[in-house]
Amino acid sequence: MVAMPSLHFFRWVEQLKDSGIEIFWFDITGAGNLVERISWVHQITNWKLHWNFPGRVALKKKFPLIYKAIQKFNERSVSKAFEKQLKRIKPDLVHSFALYVSCTPIASVMEKYPKLKWIYSSWGSDLYYFQHSKNHLKDIQRVLPRVDYLFTDCRRDHHLALEHGFKGKFLGMFPGGGGFDLKEMHSLMLPHAQRNLILIKGYEGRSGRAIPVLRAVATLKQELLTFKIIVFGADKATENFADKHELASWPNFEVRGKISHMEVLELMGKALIYIGNSNSDGIPNTLLEAICMDVFPIQSNPGGVTEEVVEHGVNGLLIRNCEDSGEIAHLLKKGIALAGNPTLRSFHSENFKRSIGRDVVRQEVLSKYEIALKDSTKLFG
């Protein structure tokens, strides 16, 4: 497995524990440490530097140009380091998570071994956002024809992969971090009558669009007086906007920075409405968590992806223009009316929830790996 150290990756790998499949993880960043959470996995980390010299971090901060020049000689090549491990481990399969992070850096090596089976898991904006960049599109169209198997988190990205040269076997559509622990989530859920929290994902970056949501909230002060509003995962831009527009001074408004996954789930269990807004994504894991915890979602719909799981006006609302704060304000008012309807016990299908539960997804994912392993050849003997 080739991936950066991330929660989604660790959760995915955990599905294979006690499966009888021997797992090696090549940390593509090369700078991480061993991860206790997946201690049963053979971990290849901290390989990048020839010499982790004293004062390296301080030099990087104070004299970045000098540091960059030194690192040209001090950093090992990703492709050479990966090929060295490939020859040592002699794997049956290679599985890369995210195209630019974990496929492109090793593409030249995988092209040298065309019979070695390669799985690619598409994440987030991998295909939808980067297809519009000429240089990134070249990477997409180089990697996809070499890839033998594909996992996605949405139908949209399967179609995009086919458009851009994928000719292999589609292994299916699953949440990027594997299935969800429905029992744990249920234990954190308050009855709807006790929920008065509006939860907003606060990232404003390349794709995140939290600020248009906050603009909408700012116009609805009177309508939102009886609700608690929490913005989580906020970055500096979001915090600055909240301060500048006096949202932070509202007694019922709170901005939180990066919080743990458990804290997110605890907030979800108290939330009546969840708002996520971006200009590009796959099926957001946070959206799926909201669905599992029976929160009414208001979510952007880049490339028609969210409509795969949310029916507008029935089990959520779709934001058509992620930059339009007027539209978002209108949807929020509508969402309050729908989510507050006492005759609605559950917004989301119990069958759908079960389909993304941990046990169901784990069994299906393991069956897909079995297919790929049967197809693989003992390339290294």
Short mmCIF file of C-alpha atoms in Angstrom, two decimals:
data_model
loop_
_atom_site.label_atom_id
_atom_site.label_comp_id
_atom_site.label_asym_id
_atom_site.label_seq_id
_atom_site.Cartn_x
_atom_site.Cartn_y
_atom_site.Cartn_z
CA MET A 1 0.00 0.00 0.00
CA VAL A 2 1.29 3.41 -1.01
CA ALA A 3 -0.25 6.35 0.83
CA MET A 4 0.36 9.35 3.02
CA PRO A 5 -0.36 8.95 6.74
CA SER A 6 -4.01 9.96 7.12
CA LEU A 7 -7.08 8.94 9.08
CA HIS A 8 -8.91 7.75 5.95
CA PHE A 9 -5.99 5.51 4.99
CA PHE A 10 -5.64 4.02 8.48
CA ARG A 11 -9.37 3.29 8.63
CA TRP A 12 -9.25 1.61 5.23
CA VAL A 13 -6.26 -0.56 6.19
CA GLU A 14 -7.95 -1.67 9.40
CA GLN A 15 -10.49 -3.52 7.27
CA LEU A 16 -7.75 -5.99 6.31
CA LYS A 17 -6.65 -6.86 9.84
CA ASP A 18 -6.83 -10.63 10.47
CA SER A 19 -7.72 -11.21 6.79
CA GLY A 20 -4.68 -13.40 6.12
CA ILE A 21 -3.30 -10.80 3.70
CA GLU A 22 0.18 -9.55 4.57
CA ILE A 23 0.27 -5.76 4.32
CA PHE A 24 3.23 -3.46 3.76
CA TRP A 25 2.80 0.31 3.89
CA PHE A 26 5.17 2.56 1.96
CA ASP A 27 4.68 6.02 3.50
CA ILE A 28 4.91 8.17 0.38
CA THR A 29 5.92 11.24 2.45
CA GLY A 30 8.96 9.37 3.76
CA ALA A 31 9.01 11.63 6.79
CA GLY A 32 6.53 9.98 9.12
CA ASN A 33 7.01 7.73 12.13
CA LEU A 34 5.63 4.29 12.89
CA VAL A 35 1.87 4.36 13.54
CA GLU A 36 0.71 2.36 16.55
CA ARG A 37 -2.88 2.23 15.27
CA ILE A 38 -1.80 -0.12 12.45
CA SER A 39 1.08 -1.78 14.30
CA TRP A 40 0.30 -5.14 12.62
CA VAL A 41 1.23 -3.61 9.21
CA HIS A 42 4.85 -3.70 8.00
CA GLN A 43 5.60 0.04 7.90
CA ILE A 44 8.21 1.67 5.67
CA THR A 45 8.48 5.20 7.05
CA ASN A 46 11.10 7.85 7.68
CA TRP A 47 13.12 6.81 4.60
CA LYS A 48 13.40 10.14 2.86
CA LEU A 49 16.45 11.84 4.44
CA HIS A 50 20.04 10.68 4.04
CA TRP A 51 20.89 12.66 7.16
CA ASN A 52 18.48 14.20 9.67
CA PHE A 53 21.07 16.75 10.77
CA PRO A 54 20.80 18.79 14.01
CA GLY A 55 18.95 22.07 13.54
CA ARG A 56 17.30 20.96 10.31
CA VAL A 57 13.78 22.14 11.30
CA ALA A 58 15.08 25.52 12.49
CA LEU A 59 17.04 25.97 9.26
CA LYS A 60 13.91 25.16 7.22
CA LYS A 61 11.96 27.90 9.01
CA LYS A 62 14.62 30.62 9.07
CA PHE A 63 16.48 30.04 5.80
CA PRO A 64 14.12 28.19 3.43
CA LEU A 65 16.16 28.83 0.26
CA ILE A 66 19.34 27.45 1.83
CA TYR A 67 17.37 24.49 3.20
CA LYS A 68 15.88 23.77 -0.23
CA ALA A 69 19.34 23.74 -1.81
CA ILE A 70 20.67 21.34 0.82
CA GLN A 71 17.67 19.02 0.49
CA LYS A 72 18.38 18.49 -3.20
CA PHE A 73 21.29 16.36 -2.04
CA ASN A 74 19.86 15.18 1.27
CA GLU A 75 16.58 13.68 0.08
CA ARG A 76 16.26 10.24 -1.49
CA SER A 77 14.35 9.80 -4.73
CA VAL A 78 10.79 8.53 -4.17
CA SER A 79 10.87 6.26 -7.20
CA LYS A 80 14.26 4.74 -6.27
CA ALA A 81 13.22 4.18 -2.66
CA PHE A 82 9.95 2.59 -3.76
CA GLU A 83 11.59 0.31 -6.34
CA LYS A 84 14.09 -0.84 -3.71
CA GLN A 85 11.21 -1.90 -1.47
CA LEU A 86 9.37 -3.47 -4.38
CA LYS A 87 12.33 -5.74 -5.09
CA ARG A 88 12.71 -6.57 -1.40
CA ILE A 89 9.05 -7.34 -0.67
CA LYS A 90 8.09 -8.93 -4.01
CA PRO A 91 4.37 -8.09 -3.66
CA ASP A 92 1.41 -9.64 -5.43
CA LEU A 93 -0.39 -6.29 -5.55
CA VAL A 94 0.38 -2.59 -5.20
CA HIS A 95 -2.43 -0.34 -3.97
CA SER A 96 -2.08 3.47 -4.25
CA PHE A 97 -4.37 5.93 -2.47
CA ALA A 98 -4.89 9.30 -4.27
CA LEU A 99 -3.48 9.86 -7.73
CA TYR A 100 -1.13 12.84 -7.26
CA VAL A 101 0.06 11.79 -3.83
CA SER A 102 0.66 8.10 -4.39
CA CYS A 103 0.36 7.16 -8.07
CA THR A 104 2.28 9.82 -10.00
CA PRO A 105 5.49 9.58 -7.90
CA ILE A 106 5.79 5.82 -8.56
CA ALA A 107 4.37 5.72 -12.11
CA SER A 108 7.79 5.29 -13.74
CA VAL A 109 8.48 2.26 -11.55
CA MET A 110 5.11 0.65 -12.19
CA GLU A 111 5.66 1.15 -15.93
CA LYS A 112 8.89 -0.88 -15.62
CA TYR A 113 6.82 -3.79 -14.21
CA PRO A 114 3.71 -3.85 -16.41
CA LYS A 115 2.62 -7.30 -15.19
CA LEU A 116 2.56 -6.25 -11.53
CA LYS A 117 -1.08 -5.58 -10.65
CA TRP A 118 -1.84 -2.03 -9.51
CA ILE A 119 -4.93 -0.81 -7.62
CA TYR A 120 -5.80 2.88 -7.43
CA SER A 121 -8.25 4.40 -4.92
CA SER A 122 -9.64 7.72 -6.12
CA TRP A 123 -10.08 10.25 -3.34
CA GLY A 124 -11.87 13.60 -3.19
CA SER A 125 -10.78 15.93 -5.97
CA ASP A 126 -8.35 13.48 -7.61
CA LEU A 127 -10.08 13.41 -10.99
CA TYR A 128 -12.86 16.01 -10.94
CA TYR A 129 -10.80 19.06 -9.94
CA PHE A 130 -7.41 18.26 -11.46
CA GLN A 131 -8.69 17.21 -14.89
CA HIS A 132 -8.99 20.95 -15.63
CA SER A 133 -5.24 21.51 -15.21
CA LYS A 134 -3.20 20.71 -18.31
CA ASN A 135 -0.20 19.33 -16.39
CA HIS A 136 -2.31 17.34 -13.97
CA LEU A 137 -4.38 15.93 -16.81
CA LYS A 138 -1.17 14.55 -18.31
CA ASP A 139 -0.55 12.69 -15.05
CA ILE A 140 -4.13 11.38 -15.00
CA GLN A 141 -3.88 10.13 -18.57
CA ARG A 142 -0.50 8.55 -17.87
CA VAL A 143 -1.52 6.71 -14.71
CA LEU A 144 -5.03 5.47 -15.55
CA PRO A 145 -4.13 3.25 -18.55
CA ARG A 146 -1.49 1.51 -16.39
CA VAL A 147 -3.84 0.94 -13.45
CA ASP A 148 -5.40 -2.54 -13.34
CA TYR A 149 -8.11 -1.96 -10.70
CA LEU A 150 -10.09 1.00 -9.42
CA PHE A 151 -11.91 1.86 -6.20
CA THR A 152 -13.93 5.11 -6.08
CA ASP A 153 -16.20 6.74 -3.53
CA CYS A 154 -18.75 7.83 -6.17
CA ARG A 155 -20.14 6.92 -9.61
CA ARG A 156 -18.95 10.23 -11.05
CA ASP A 157 -15.28 9.35 -10.63
CA HIS A 158 -15.70 5.92 -12.23
CA HIS A 159 -17.11 7.66 -15.32
CA LEU A 160 -14.27 10.24 -15.28
CA ALA A 161 -11.68 7.47 -15.01
CA LEU A 162 -13.14 5.77 -18.09
CA GLU A 163 -13.07 9.07 -19.99
CA HIS A 164 -9.40 9.55 -19.17
CA GLY A 165 -8.04 6.14 -20.13
CA PHE A 166 -8.88 3.59 -17.44
CA LYS A 167 -9.38 0.18 -19.06
CA GLY A 168 -9.04 -2.09 -16.05
CA LYS A 169 -11.53 -3.70 -13.67
CA PHE A 170 -13.78 -1.53 -11.49
CA LEU A 171 -13.78 -2.96 -7.96
CA GLY A 172 -16.62 -0.83 -6.68
CA MET A 173 -17.74 2.29 -4.88
CA PHE A 174 -16.97 2.53 -1.16
CA PRO A 175 -16.40 5.31 1.40
CA GLY A 176 -12.78 6.45 1.17
CA GLY A 177 -12.05 5.42 4.75
CA GLY A 178 -14.00 2.19 4.67
CA GLY A 179 -17.29 1.61 6.46
CA PHE A 180 -18.68 3.36 9.53
CA ASP A 181 -19.13 2.04 13.06
CA LEU A 182 -22.91 2.45 13.26
CA LYS A 183 -23.14 1.10 16.81
CA GLU A 184 -20.66 3.67 18.11
CA MET A 185 -22.41 6.45 16.19
CA HIS A 186 -25.83 5.44 17.52
CA SER A 187 -24.55 5.67 21.09
CA LEU A 188 -23.69 9.34 20.51
CA MET A 189 -27.03 10.39 19.00
CA LEU A 190 -29.49 12.62 20.86
CA PRO A 191 -33.22 12.38 20.04
CA HIS A 192 -34.23 14.94 17.42
CA ALA A 193 -36.40 16.82 19.91
CA GLN A 194 -33.23 17.61 21.89
CA ARG A 195 -31.13 18.79 18.94
CA ASN A 196 -30.68 22.49 18.22
CA LEU A 197 -27.16 22.55 16.76
CA ILE A 198 -26.25 23.73 13.25
CA LEU A 199 -22.84 22.27 12.41
CA ILE A 200 -20.72 23.86 9.66
CA LYS A 201 -17.50 22.52 8.15
CA GLY A 202 -15.14 25.48 8.36
CA TYR A 203 -12.44 24.88 5.77
CA GLU A 204 -11.76 27.67 3.25
CA GLY A 205 -8.91 26.67 0.97
CA ARG A 206 -8.35 25.37 -2.55
CA SER A 207 -11.74 23.67 -2.56
CA GLY A 208 -13.39 24.48 0.77
CA ARG A 209 -16.00 27.23 0.68
CA ALA A 210 -16.90 27.96 4.31
CA ILE A 211 -16.99 31.75 3.91
CA PRO A 212 -20.08 31.83 1.62
CA VAL A 213 -21.85 29.77 4.31
CA LEU A 214 -20.83 32.27 7.00
CA ARG A 215 -22.02 35.15 4.80
CA ALA A 216 -25.40 33.41 4.64
CA VAL A 217 -25.47 32.85 8.40
CA ALA A 218 -24.65 36.52 9.01
CA THR A 219 -27.89 37.55 7.24
CA LEU A 220 -30.05 35.26 9.41
CA LYS A 221 -29.24 36.41 12.94
CA GLN A 222 -32.86 36.64 14.09
CA GLU A 223 -33.88 33.32 12.49
CA LEU A 224 -30.97 31.54 14.19
CA LEU A 225 -31.30 32.92 17.72
CA THR A 226 -32.64 29.64 19.13
CA PHE A 227 -29.88 27.52 17.56
CA LYS A 228 -26.33 26.81 18.63
CA ILE A 229 -23.98 27.27 15.65
CA ILE A 230 -20.57 25.59 15.64
CA VAL A 231 -18.01 25.90 12.85
CA PHE A 232 -15.40 23.13 13.08
CA GLY A 233 -12.14 22.52 11.26
CA ALA A 234 -11.85 26.27 10.71
CA ASP A 235 -8.71 27.69 9.16
CA LYS A 236 -7.31 31.22 9.56
CA ALA A 237 -9.39 32.67 6.71
CA THR A 238 -12.60 31.40 8.28
CA GLU A 239 -11.64 32.63 11.74
CA ASN A 240 -10.74 36.08 10.35
CA PHE A 241 -14.06 36.34 8.51
CA ALA A 242 -16.03 35.44 11.64
CA ASP A 243 -14.16 38.09 13.63
CA LYS A 244 -14.44 40.80 10.97
CA HIS A 245 -18.18 40.31 10.49
CA GLU A 246 -18.85 40.05 14.24
CA LEU A 247 -20.19 36.51 14.04
CA ALA A 248 -17.73 35.53 16.75
CA SER A 249 -19.50 37.95 19.11
CA TRP A 250 -22.85 36.18 18.80
CA PRO A 251 -23.62 34.33 22.06
CA ASN A 252 -24.77 31.24 20.13
CA PHE A 253 -21.86 31.14 17.62
CA GLU A 254 -18.58 29.27 18.09
CA VAL A 255 -15.55 28.67 15.88
CA ARG A 256 -13.32 25.67 16.49
CA GLY A 257 -10.14 24.77 14.66
CA LYS A 258 -8.97 21.25 13.93
CA ILE A 259 -10.68 18.76 16.23
CA SER A 260 -10.44 14.99 16.62
CA HIS A 261 -12.64 12.60 14.69
CA MET A 262 -14.39 11.57 17.91
CA GLU A 263 -15.18 15.22 18.65
CA VAL A 264 -16.72 15.56 15.19
CA LEU A 265 -18.93 12.53 15.86
CA GLU A 266 -19.97 13.86 19.25
CA LEU A 267 -21.04 17.14 17.62
CA MET A 268 -22.87 15.23 14.87
CA GLY A 269 -24.87 13.42 17.54
CA LYS A 270 -26.18 16.77 18.78
CA ALA A 271 -26.73 18.36 15.35
CA LEU A 272 -30.01 18.96 13.61
CA ILE A 273 -28.41 20.36 10.43
CA TYR A 274 -24.96 19.87 8.89
CA ILE A 275 -23.61 22.21 6.19
CA GLY A 276 -20.66 21.27 3.97
CA ASN A 277 -19.66 23.46 1.03
CA SER A 278 -16.85 23.09 -1.52
CA ASN A 279 -16.13 23.56 -5.20
CA SER A 280 -14.75 20.02 -5.59
CA ASP A 281 -14.94 16.74 -3.73
CA GLY A 282 -16.03 13.14 -4.00
CA ILE A 283 -18.67 11.91 -1.58
CA PRO A 284 -17.49 13.66 1.61
CA ASN A 285 -16.95 11.28 4.52
CA THR A 286 -18.36 13.94 6.86
CA LEU A 287 -21.57 13.98 4.80
CA LEU A 288 -21.85 10.20 5.15
CA GLU A 289 -21.28 10.51 8.89
CA ALA A 290 -24.10 13.07 9.03
CA ILE A 291 -26.37 10.63 7.20
CA CYS A 292 -25.43 7.79 9.56
CA MET A 293 -26.25 10.01 12.56
CA ASP A 294 -29.55 11.21 11.11
CA VAL A 295 -28.48 14.83 10.63
CA PHE A 296 -30.19 16.84 7.88
CA PRO A 297 -27.44 17.77 5.36
CA ILE A 298 -27.10 20.88 3.23
CA GLN A 299 -24.24 20.06 0.88
CA SER A 300 -22.62 21.34 -2.29
CA ASN A 301 -22.93 19.12 -5.36
CA PRO A 302 -19.75 19.41 -7.50
CA GLY A 303 -20.08 17.46 -10.71
CA GLY A 304 -23.40 16.04 -9.58
CA VAL A 305 -21.73 13.84 -6.97
CA THR A 306 -23.76 14.60 -3.82
CA GLU A 307 -27.03 13.91 -5.61
CA GLU A 308 -25.93 10.28 -5.72
CA VAL A 309 -26.84 10.02 -2.02
CA VAL A 310 -28.94 13.14 -1.26
CA GLU A 311 -32.36 13.71 -2.86
CA HIS A 312 -32.98 17.45 -2.84
CA GLY A 313 -35.82 18.41 -0.52
CA VAL A 314 -36.30 14.86 0.79
CA ASN A 315 -33.28 13.73 2.80
CA GLY A 316 -31.24 16.91 2.42
CA LEU A 317 -30.67 19.98 0.28
CA LEU A 318 -28.19 20.52 -2.54
CA ILE A 319 -26.22 23.73 -2.95
CA ARG A 320 -26.06 24.44 -6.68
CA ASN A 321 -23.62 27.38 -6.54
CA CYS A 322 -21.07 27.04 -3.76
CA GLU A 323 -20.21 30.76 -3.99
CA ASP A 324 -23.79 32.05 -3.71
CA SER A 325 -24.44 33.05 -0.11
CA GLY A 326 -27.99 34.14 -1.02
CA GLU A 327 -28.84 30.65 -2.21
CA ILE A 328 -27.24 29.13 0.88
CA ALA A 329 -29.26 31.44 3.18
CA HIS A 330 -32.46 30.38 1.39
CA LEU A 331 -31.54 26.70 1.74
CA LEU A 332 -30.69 27.10 5.42
CA LYS A 333 -34.12 28.61 6.15
CA LYS A 334 -35.74 25.79 4.17
CA GLY A 335 -33.59 23.22 5.96
CA ILE A 336 -34.66 24.49 9.38
CA ALA A 337 -38.29 24.01 8.40
CA LEU A 338 -37.72 20.50 7.02
CA ALA A 339 -35.39 19.28 9.76
CA GLY A 340 -37.66 20.65 12.47
CA ASN A 341 -40.73 18.79 11.23
CA PRO A 342 -41.74 16.58 14.22
CA THR A 343 -43.42 14.03 11.92
CA LEU A 344 -40.03 13.10 10.41
CA ARG A 345 -38.35 10.42 12.51
CA SER A 346 -35.53 9.72 10.10
CA PHE A 347 -34.35 11.57 7.02
CA HIS A 348 -32.23 8.74 5.70
CA SER A 349 -32.88 5.18 4.57
CA GLU A 350 -31.90 2.54 7.11
CA ASN A 351 -30.92 0.29 4.22
CA PHE A 352 -28.45 2.88 2.94
CA LYS A 353 -26.98 3.33 6.41
CA ARG A 354 -26.46 -0.42 6.73
CA SER A 355 -24.84 -0.52 3.29
CA ILE A 356 -22.04 1.80 4.47
CA GLY A 357 -21.66 0.14 7.88
CA ARG A 358 -18.23 -1.19 8.78
CA ASP A 359 -19.07 -4.90 8.73
CA VAL A 360 -20.86 -4.81 5.36
CA VAL A 361 -18.17 -2.71 3.66
CA ARG A 362 -15.34 -4.80 5.12
CA GLN A 363 -16.72 -8.03 3.72
CA GLU A 364 -17.28 -6.51 0.29
CA VAL A 365 -13.82 -4.91 0.20
CA LEU A 366 -12.13 -8.18 1.19
CA SER A 367 -13.96 -9.96 -1.63
CA LYS A 368 -12.59 -7.37 -4.08
CA TYR A 369 -9.02 -7.92 -2.89
CA GLU A 370 -9.54 -11.65 -3.36
CA ILE A 371 -10.51 -11.01 -6.99
CA ALA A 372 -7.36 -8.96 -7.57
CA LEU A 373 -5.12 -11.49 -5.81
CA LYS A 374 -6.49 -14.33 -7.94
CA ASP A 375 -5.68 -12.32 -11.06
CA SER A 376 -2.14 -11.47 -9.92
CA THR A 377 0.92 -13.30 -11.15
CA LYS A 378 4.00 -14.15 -9.11
CA LEU A 379 6.02 -11.56 -10.96
CA PHE A 380 9.02 -11.83 -8.69
CA GLY A 381 8.87 -15.63 -8.29
#
